Coordinates of N, CA, C and O in Angstrom, one line a residue:
X24 N -9.8 -135.1 22.5 CA -10.7 -133.7 21.9 C -12.5 -134.3 22.0 O -12.6 -135.2 22.1
X25 N -12.9 -133.4 22.3 CA -14.5 -134.1 22.7 C -15.1 -134.3 21.4 O -15.2 -133.7 20.5
X26 N -16.7 -135.4 21.8 CA -16.9 -135.3 20.9 C -17.8 -134.1 20.7 O -18.0 -132.9 21.7
X27 N -18.0 -134.1 19.7 CA -19.1 -132.1 18.5 C -19.6 -132.2 19.7 O -21.0 -133.5 18.5
X28 N -20.5 -131.1 19.3 CA -21.8 -131.5 19.6 C -22.7 -132.1 18.5 O -24.1 -131.8 19.4
X29 N -22.6 -130.8 18.0 CA -23.5 -130.7 16.6 C -23.7 -132.8 16.3 O -24.7 -133.3 16.3
X30 N -23.3 -133.8 16.4 CA -22.4 -135.0 15.8 C -23.4 -135.4 17.4 O -24.1 -136.5 17.1
X31 N -23.3 -135.6 18.8 CA -23.8 -135.8 19.5 C -25.4 -135.4 18.9 O -26.6 -135.8 20.0
X32 N -25.9 -133.9 19.2 CA -26.8 -134.1 18.6 C -27.4 -134.2 17.4 O -29.5 -134.6 17.7
X33 N -26.9 -135.2 16.3 CA -28.2 -135.9 15.5 C -27.5 -137.5 15.8 O -28.3 -138.2 15.8
X34 N -26.9 -138.2 16.9 CA -26.7 -139.4 17.1 C -27.8 -140.1 18.1 O -28.7 -138.8 18.6
X35 N -28.6 -141.0 17.6 CA -29.7 -141.5 18.5 C -29.2 -143.3 19.2 O -28.6 -143.2 18.1
X36 N -29.9 -143.5 20.2 CA -29.7 -144.9 19.8 C -29.5 -145.9 19.1 O -31.0 -146.2 19.0
X37 N -29.2 -146.4 18.9 CA -29.6 -148.1 17.6 C -30.5 -148.7 17.9 O -31.2 -149.3 16.9
X38 N -30.3 -149.3 19.2 CA -31.2 -150.3 19.6 C -33.3 -149.6 19.7 O -33.9 -149.8 19.6
X39 N -33.1 -148.4 20.3 CA -35.0 -147.7 20.0 C -34.4 -146.6 20.2 O -35.7 -145.7 19.4
X40 N -33.7 -146.0 19.0 CA -33.7 -144.7 17.9 C -34.1 -143.7 19.2 O -33.9 -141.8 19.0
X41 N -33.6 -144.1 20.5 CA -34.8 -142.3 21.3 C -32.8 -141.3 21.7 O -31.9 -142.0 21.1
X42 N -33.3 -140.2 22.1 CA -32.1 -140.4 22.8 C -31.1 -140.2 23.5 O -30.5 -141.3 24.6
X43 N -29.4 -139.6 23.3 CA -28.9 -140.8 24.3 C -28.2 -139.8 24.7 O -28.4 -138.1 24.5
X44 N -27.1 -139.4 25.9 CA -26.3 -138.5 26.1 C -25.1 -138.5 27.1 O -24.9 -140.3 26.6
X45 N -23.8 -137.8 27.2 CA -22.9 -138.1 27.4 C -22.4 -138.1 28.5 O -23.0 -137.8 29.3
X46 N -21.4 -139.0 29.4 CA -21.2 -139.4 30.3 C -20.4 -138.5 30.7 O -20.2 -137.6 30.3
X47 N -20.4 -138.4 31.9 CA -19.9 -137.1 32.5 C -18.0 -137.0 32.3 O -17.6 -135.8 31.8
X48 N -17.3 -138.5 32.3 CA -16.2 -138.6 31.5 C -15.9 -138.3 31.2 O -15.0 -137.8 29.9
X49 N -16.6 -138.2 29.8 CA -16.7 -138.1 27.6 C -16.4 -138.9 27.7 O -15.8 -139.0 26.4
X50 N -16.5 -140.3 27.5 CA -16.0 -141.2 27.7 C -17.0 -142.3 26.7 O -16.2 -143.5 27.1
X51 N -18.0 -142.6 26.5 CA -19.0 -143.2 26.0 C -20.3 -142.2 25.7 O -20.6 -140.7 27.1
X52 N -21.3 -143.0 25.3 CA -23.1 -142.9 25.7 C -23.5 -143.3 26.0 O -23.5 -144.0 26.1
X53 N -24.4 -142.3 26.5 CA -25.7 -143.6 27.8 C -27.1 -142.6 27.0 O -27.8 -142.1 26.7
X54 N -27.9 -144.3 26.9 CA -28.7 -144.3 25.9 C -29.8 -144.8 28.2 O -29.7 -146.1 29.0
X55 N -30.7 -144.6 28.7 CA -31.8 -143.8 29.4 C -32.5 -145.0 29.3 O -33.2 -145.7 30.3
X56 N -33.4 -144.8 28.2 CA -33.6 -145.7 28.4 C -33.4 -147.4 28.2 O -34.6 -148.7 28.8
X57 N -32.6 -147.5 27.6 CA -32.1 -149.0 26.8 C -31.3 -149.8 28.5 O -31.3 -150.6 28.1
X58 N -30.7 -148.3 29.1 CA -29.7 -149.1 29.9 C -28.4 -149.5 29.7 O -27.9 -150.3 30.2
X59 N -27.7 -148.8 28.2 CA -26.7 -149.3 27.7 C -25.6 -148.1 27.9 O -26.2 -147.2 27.1
X60 N -24.8 -148.7 28.1 CA -23.2 -147.5 27.6 C -22.5 -148.0 26.2 O -21.7 -149.1 26.3
X61 N -22.3 -146.6 24.9 CA -21.7 -146.6 24.3 C -20.1 -146.1 24.0 O -20.6 -145.0 24.3
X62 N -19.2 -147.2 24.6 CA -18.2 -146.7 24.2 C -18.0 -145.4 23.2 O -17.6 -145.5 22.0
X63 N -17.0 -144.8 24.1 CA -16.1 -143.6 22.7 C -14.6 -144.3 23.0 O -13.8 -143.7 24.0
X64 N -14.1 -144.2 21.3 CA -13.3 -144.9 21.6 C -12.0 -144.1 20.2 O -12.1 -144.0 19.4
X65 N -10.2 -143.3 20.7 CA -10.2 -142.2 19.6 C -11.0 -141.2 19.4 O -11.0 -141.5 17.4
X66 N -11.6 -140.5 19.8 CA -13.1 -140.2 19.0 C -13.9 -140.5 18.4 O -14.9 -140.0 17.4
X67 N -14.2 -141.2 18.6 CA -14.9 -142.4 18.2 C -16.1 -143.2 18.5 O -15.5 -143.8 19.1
X68 N -17.6 -142.8 18.4 CA -18.3 -143.2 19.4 C -19.0 -144.7 18.7 O -19.3 -144.7 17.3
X69 N -18.8 -145.8 19.2 CA -19.0 -147.0 19.5 C -20.6 -147.6 19.3 O -21.1 -148.1 20.1
X70 N -21.2 -147.1 17.8 CA -22.9 -147.1 18.3 C -23.4 -148.3 17.2 O -23.9 -149.0 17.3
X71 N -22.9 -149.6 18.0 CA -22.8 -151.0 17.5 C -23.8 -151.9 19.2 O -23.5 -151.7 20.6
X72 N -24.1 -151.9 18.5 CA -25.6 -152.5 20.0 C -25.4 -153.8 20.6 O -25.1 -154.2 21.4
X73 N -24.4 -154.4 19.7 CA -23.3 -156.1 20.5 C -22.8 -155.2 21.1 O -21.7 -156.1 21.7
X74 N -21.8 -153.6 20.5 CA -20.9 -153.5 21.7 C -21.0 -153.4 23.0 O -20.3 -152.4 23.6
X75 N -22.0 -152.7 22.9 CA -23.1 -151.8 23.6 C -22.8 -152.7 24.9 O -22.7 -153.1 25.5
X76 N -23.4 -151.5 26.4 CA -22.5 -152.4 27.3 C -23.7 -151.8 28.3 O -24.3 -150.9 28.7
X77 N -23.8 -153.0 29.3 CA -25.4 -153.2 30.1 C -24.5 -151.8 31.5 O -24.5 -152.1 31.4
X78 N -25.9 -151.4 31.8 CA -26.0 -150.0 32.6 C -26.0 -150.7 33.9 O -27.7 -150.6 33.7
X79 N -26.1 -151.0 34.7 CA -26.1 -151.4 36.4 C -26.7 -150.2 37.2 O -25.6 -149.0 37.9
X80 N -27.7 -150.0 37.8 CA -28.4 -148.8 38.7 C -27.5 -149.5 40.2 O -27.3 -150.0 40.4

């Protein structure tokens, strides 16, 4: 089950409060400003800053 579009519209990055987007594989949420990946586990986004993974270019 993919993340609900309405939920995605209201979620924001907990660090900068900016927009986030769904990964192509739909297994995480990305904040382009903070360069962080918030994983989705069991259809639940893990929106904890300390659990986020840094994205490298």
